[in-house]
Short mmCIF file of C-alpha atoms and ligand atoms in Angstrom, two decimals:
data_model
loop_
_atom_site.label_atom_id
_atom_site.label_comp_id
_atom_site.label_asym_id
_atom_site.label_seq_id
_atom_site.Cartn_x
_atom_site.Cartn_y
_atom_site.Cartn_z
CA MET S 332 27.19 127.20 -101.24
CA ILE S 333 29.11 123.97 -100.69
CA GLN S 334 27.16 121.53 -98.57
CA PRO S 335 28.77 118.67 -96.66
CA LEU S 336 28.63 115.22 -98.21
CA GLN S 337 25.87 112.89 -97.09
CA VAL S 338 25.22 109.19 -97.51
CA THR S 339 21.62 108.12 -98.10
CA ALA S 340 20.27 104.57 -98.18
CA VAL S 341 18.06 103.60 -101.10
CA PRO S 342 16.28 100.33 -100.25
CA ALA S 343 15.87 97.84 -103.11
CA PHE S 344 14.68 94.25 -103.59
CA ALA S 345 13.88 92.44 -100.32
CA ASP S 346 16.77 93.62 -98.15
CA ASN S 347 19.40 95.48 -100.22
CA TYR S 348 20.68 98.97 -99.50
CA LEU S 349 22.01 100.92 -102.48
CA TRP S 350 24.05 103.89 -101.24
CA LEU S 351 23.91 107.42 -102.62
CA ILE S 352 26.80 109.71 -101.69
CA HIS S 353 25.73 113.27 -102.45
CA ASP S 354 26.17 116.97 -101.75
CA HIS S 355 22.58 117.98 -102.64
CA GLN S 356 23.69 118.59 -106.26
CA HIS S 357 25.72 115.63 -107.47
CA ALA S 358 25.66 112.00 -106.43
CA ALA S 359 27.68 108.83 -106.73
CA VAL S 360 25.86 105.52 -106.34
CA VAL S 361 27.41 102.42 -104.80
CA ASP S 362 26.14 99.05 -106.10
CA PRO S 363 23.01 100.01 -108.07
CA GLY S 364 21.44 96.56 -108.38
CA ASP S 365 18.30 98.23 -109.72
CA ALA S 366 18.17 101.51 -111.66
CA ALA S 367 14.53 102.39 -110.89
CA PRO S 368 14.84 103.22 -107.18
CA ILE S 369 18.07 105.14 -107.89
CA GLU S 370 16.42 107.21 -110.63
CA ALA S 371 13.49 107.89 -108.28
CA ALA S 372 15.83 108.98 -105.46
CA LEU S 373 17.89 111.21 -107.79
CA ALA S 374 14.72 112.86 -109.08
CA ALA S 375 13.24 113.32 -105.60
CA MET S 376 16.44 114.96 -104.31
CA HIS S 377 17.19 116.88 -107.57
CA LEU S 378 20.59 115.19 -107.91
CA LYS S 379 22.76 114.68 -110.98
CA LEU S 380 24.50 111.32 -111.15
CA ALA S 381 28.30 111.78 -111.34
CA ALA S 382 29.66 108.24 -110.93
CA ILE S 383 28.81 104.59 -110.39
CA LEU S 384 30.88 102.48 -107.97
CA LEU S 385 30.68 98.68 -107.93
CA THR S 386 32.04 96.27 -105.30
CA HIS S 387 31.39 92.93 -107.07
CA HIS S 388 29.58 91.29 -109.97
CA HIS S 389 26.37 89.97 -108.36
CA GLY S 390 23.19 91.11 -110.08
CA ASP S 391 21.68 92.72 -106.98
CA HIS S 392 24.74 95.03 -106.95
CA ALA S 393 25.47 95.68 -110.63
CA GLY S 394 22.13 94.92 -112.36
CA GLY S 395 21.10 98.56 -112.74
CA VAL S 396 24.26 99.81 -114.46
CA ALA S 397 23.09 99.41 -118.08
CA ASP S 398 19.84 101.32 -117.47
CA LEU S 399 21.61 104.11 -115.57
CA LEU S 400 24.13 104.50 -118.43
CA LYS S 401 21.26 105.05 -120.89
CA HIS S 402 20.41 108.20 -119.00
CA TRP S 403 23.74 109.32 -117.52
CA GLN S 404 27.17 109.49 -119.18
CA VAL S 405 29.25 108.77 -116.08
CA PRO S 406 32.36 106.78 -115.20
CA VAL S 407 31.77 103.27 -113.82
CA PHE S 408 34.35 102.15 -111.27
CA GLY S 409 34.57 98.47 -110.37
CA PRO S 410 36.78 95.49 -109.65
CA ALA S 411 39.45 94.79 -112.30
CA ARG S 412 39.34 91.09 -111.44
CA GLU S 413 35.64 90.61 -112.23
CA LYS S 414 33.83 90.78 -115.56
CA ILE S 415 31.09 93.39 -115.29
CA ALA S 416 29.66 95.06 -118.38
CA GLY S 417 30.03 98.82 -118.36
CA ILE S 418 33.11 99.25 -116.17
CA SER S 419 35.19 102.14 -117.52
CA HIS S 420 37.65 102.33 -114.61
CA PRO S 421 38.85 98.89 -113.43
CA LEU S 422 40.36 99.03 -109.94
CA VAL S 423 42.72 97.05 -107.74
CA GLU S 424 43.98 97.61 -104.21
CA GLY S 425 46.14 100.70 -103.98
CA ASP S 426 44.15 102.60 -106.61
CA SER S 427 42.26 105.66 -105.59
CA VAL S 428 39.06 107.07 -107.00
CA ALA S 429 38.73 110.83 -107.38
CA LEU S 430 35.22 112.22 -107.73
CA PRO S 431 35.80 115.93 -108.40
CA ALA S 432 32.07 116.73 -108.65
CA LEU S 433 31.76 115.69 -105.01
CA GLY S 434 35.24 116.63 -103.80
CA LEU S 435 35.58 113.01 -102.67
CA GLN S 436 38.56 110.64 -102.67
CA LEU S 437 38.12 106.90 -102.13
CA ALA S 438 40.81 104.31 -101.53
CA VAL S 439 40.38 100.80 -102.91
CA LEU S 440 40.95 97.56 -100.97
CA ASP S 441 40.95 94.04 -102.43
CA VAL S 442 38.61 91.96 -100.25
CA PRO S 443 38.17 88.58 -101.99
CA GLY S 444 36.07 85.85 -100.34
CA HIS S 445 32.39 86.46 -101.14
CA THR S 446 33.46 86.75 -104.78
CA ALA S 447 36.96 86.30 -106.23
CA GLY S 448 37.56 89.94 -107.14
CA HIS S 449 35.42 91.81 -104.58
CA ILE S 450 36.70 95.30 -103.72
CA ALA S 451 35.78 97.82 -101.00
CA TYR S 452 35.90 101.62 -101.02
CA VAL S 453 37.25 103.64 -98.09
CA ALA S 454 36.69 107.39 -97.68
CA ARG S 455 39.62 108.00 -95.36
CA GLN S 456 38.79 111.63 -94.65
CA GLN S 457 35.14 110.96 -93.83
CA HIS S 458 35.74 107.55 -92.16
CA TRP S 459 33.28 105.73 -94.41
CA LEU S 460 33.54 102.16 -95.67
CA PHE S 461 31.50 100.74 -98.57
CA CYS S 462 32.12 97.02 -98.31
CA GLY S 463 29.39 95.39 -100.45
CA ASP S 464 28.82 91.81 -99.27
CA THR S 465 32.12 91.33 -97.41
CA LEU S 466 31.39 92.64 -93.91
CA PHE S 467 27.79 92.91 -92.66
CA ALA S 468 26.42 94.33 -89.44
CA GLY S 469 26.97 91.35 -87.15
CA GLY S 470 28.06 89.02 -89.94
CA CYS S 471 29.94 88.51 -93.19
CA GLY S 472 29.17 87.43 -96.75
CA ARG S 473 28.93 83.82 -97.83
CA LEU S 474 32.03 82.34 -99.43
CA PHE S 475 30.77 81.80 -102.97
CA GLU S 476 34.11 82.08 -104.77
CA GLY S 477 36.83 82.50 -102.15
CA THR S 478 38.43 80.54 -99.34
CA PRO S 479 38.15 81.03 -95.58
CA ALA S 480 41.81 82.17 -95.55
CA GLN S 481 41.08 84.86 -98.16
CA MET S 482 38.00 86.04 -96.26
CA THR S 483 39.86 86.27 -92.92
CA ASP S 484 42.56 88.38 -94.63
CA SER S 485 39.90 90.58 -96.23
CA LEU S 486 38.01 91.07 -92.96
CA ALA S 487 41.30 91.85 -91.16
CA LYS S 488 41.90 94.73 -93.59
CA LEU S 489 38.48 96.16 -92.75
CA ALA S 490 38.92 95.60 -89.00
CA ALA S 491 42.17 97.61 -89.19
CA LEU S 492 40.25 100.77 -90.16
CA PRO S 493 39.61 103.38 -87.42
CA GLY S 494 36.95 102.27 -84.92
CA ASP S 495 34.62 105.16 -85.76
CA THR S 496 34.54 104.22 -89.47
CA LEU S 497 30.92 103.91 -90.61
CA VAL S 498 30.25 100.54 -92.24
CA TYR S 499 27.88 100.92 -95.20
CA CYS S 500 27.16 97.29 -96.02
CA ALA S 501 24.72 96.21 -98.72
CA HIS S 502 22.04 94.22 -96.87
CA GLU S 503 19.72 94.45 -93.87
CA TYR S 504 20.72 91.10 -92.34
CA THR S 505 21.54 92.41 -88.88
CA VAL S 506 18.89 90.70 -86.72
CA SER S 507 19.46 87.22 -88.15
CA ASN S 508 23.23 87.77 -88.01
CA LEU S 509 23.06 88.77 -84.35
CA ARG S 510 20.80 85.82 -83.45
CA PHE S 511 23.60 83.63 -84.73
CA ALA S 512 26.21 85.78 -82.93
CA VAL S 513 24.41 85.16 -79.61
CA ALA S 514 24.55 81.41 -80.25
CA ALA S 515 28.24 81.59 -81.20
CA GLU S 516 29.30 83.72 -78.23
CA PRO S 517 26.62 83.40 -75.52
CA GLY S 518 28.85 84.98 -72.87
CA ASN S 519 29.20 88.30 -74.71
CA ALA S 520 26.66 90.71 -73.17
CA ASP S 521 27.37 93.33 -75.86
CA VAL S 522 26.07 90.94 -78.53
CA ALA S 523 22.80 90.28 -76.69
CA GLN S 524 22.35 94.00 -76.09
CA ARG S 525 23.02 94.80 -79.76
CA LEU S 526 20.48 92.17 -80.86
CA ALA S 527 17.80 93.73 -78.63
CA LYS S 528 18.54 97.18 -80.06
CA ALA S 529 18.50 95.90 -83.65
CA MET S 530 15.16 94.13 -83.12
CA ALA S 531 13.65 97.30 -81.66
CA ALA S 532 14.97 99.36 -84.59
CA ARG S 533 13.44 96.93 -87.12
CA GLU S 534 10.11 97.02 -85.30
CA ARG S 535 10.15 100.79 -85.71
CA GLY S 536 10.90 100.27 -89.41
CA GLU S 537 14.41 101.73 -89.10
CA ALA S 538 17.60 100.55 -90.79
CA THR S 539 20.28 99.04 -88.53
CA VAL S 540 23.09 100.21 -90.81
CA PRO S 541 25.54 101.84 -91.03
CA SER S 542 27.31 100.32 -88.06
CA THR S 543 30.89 101.08 -87.04
CA ILE S 544 34.12 99.09 -87.19
CA GLY S 545 34.38 99.46 -83.39
CA LEU S 546 30.94 97.90 -82.85
CA GLU S 547 31.71 95.09 -85.30
CA LYS S 548 34.97 94.29 -83.50
CA ALA S 549 33.06 94.06 -80.21
CA THR S 550 30.12 91.96 -81.44
CA ASN S 551 30.64 90.36 -84.87
CA PRO S 552 31.67 86.68 -84.54
CA PHE S 553 33.36 86.78 -87.96
CA LEU S 554 35.84 89.31 -86.57
CA ARG S 555 36.01 87.50 -83.19
CA TYR S 556 36.72 83.89 -84.19
CA ARG S 557 39.93 83.93 -82.13
CA GLU S 558 38.02 84.71 -78.91
CA PRO S 559 38.08 81.84 -76.40
CA GLY S 560 34.29 82.08 -75.93
CA ILE S 561 33.70 81.36 -79.63
CA VAL S 562 36.36 78.65 -79.90
CA GLN S 563 34.79 76.96 -76.86
CA THR S 564 31.30 77.05 -78.41
CA LEU S 565 32.57 75.61 -81.71
CA LYS S 566 34.23 72.74 -79.82
CA ALA S 567 31.14 72.10 -77.70
CA GLU S 568 29.08 71.95 -80.91
CA GLY S 569 31.52 69.39 -82.32
CA ARG S 570 32.41 71.77 -85.16
CA LEU S 571 36.10 72.38 -84.44
CA GLN S 572 38.79 69.75 -84.15
CA GLN S 573 42.04 71.71 -84.49
CA GLU S 574 42.49 74.97 -82.64
CA GLU S 575 43.59 77.15 -85.52
CA PRO S 576 42.09 80.57 -86.36
CA VAL S 577 41.22 79.99 -90.04
CA ALA S 578 39.68 76.61 -89.15
CA ALA S 579 37.57 78.34 -86.48
CA PHE S 580 36.46 80.96 -89.00
CA ALA S 581 35.59 78.25 -91.54
CA ALA S 582 33.63 76.27 -88.93
CA LEU S 583 31.74 79.41 -87.92
CA ARG S 584 30.86 80.25 -91.54
CA GLU S 585 29.71 76.65 -92.16
CA TRP S 586 27.53 76.75 -89.05
CA LYS S 587 25.96 80.07 -90.05
CA ASN S 588 25.10 78.72 -93.53
CA SER S 589 22.66 76.25 -91.95
CA TYR S 590 21.69 78.22 -88.82
CA ARG S 591 17.99 79.05 -88.44
ZN1 ZN W 1776 26.98 89.41 -103.43
#
C-alpha cells in the first residue's frame, strides 16, 4: 500500500533539525550534519535511505555524509557551487531532483547569502521548502559569504512561494529571532503574538518549525525590511542613514548580529 509522504524532524547538536522525508519504507535526508541520529531514526522507523540532499557546505549540515555513505549506496545531491565531498549530483537553480523511490520531485533554487553557493529545495506539489540556513522561523541566516543584496534576492525567491508552503529550516532559533523581531517592529501585534506562542511551545518541549511562508511574510523582519515600522525603528536606533531597501536589510542584519 502506498502511504503519503511525511516529513520528520531529527534533532541533532544543540539546535539543528535534520529532516527525513519518508513514506514509511524509503527516506531521503536533508542536511545530515551527523550520521548517528539519522541512522537511529532510520532503524527506529524501519526505513531504507534512498538519497541525501545538501543545502550548503557547513559541517552541521554535511558532516554526516561520509558515514552514511559507508552504509548506504545512495545519490548525494548538493550545490554545484560549493565543494562538498561525496556529492554525486551537483545542482544549480532550474535543476530538478527526482526521487523515484519516494515518488517525489524537488525543484532547486539558488539562494546565496549565508554561503556563496547555498541552494534550497522546493516540493511544488506538496508545498514544502527545505531552505537550510537561508530563511529561519522569524529570522534569516548570517551573511558569512554573501552580500546583503544577494540575501535579499534569495529571500525574495522564497517569499514568492505560495503562502501555505511549509518552511523546513535547519535550526530552532525561533524564540530569539522573534525577540529581535519585536524590537525591530514593536507595532506589529502579530509578531508579539507569535513570540508568545513560540515561547509556550518551547516550554512544552515542542518544535516551532515548520512555519509557513505566509506567517514569515507577516512576522519575519528579514522579509519586512521595507515596512515603514521597521525603517522607522532603524532610523530611531541611528542604524539607517539612507532610505534604501538593501541598506535597511543590511542594517537589520548587523543589528541582529549583536542583539541579545
Ligand atoms: Zn550554515
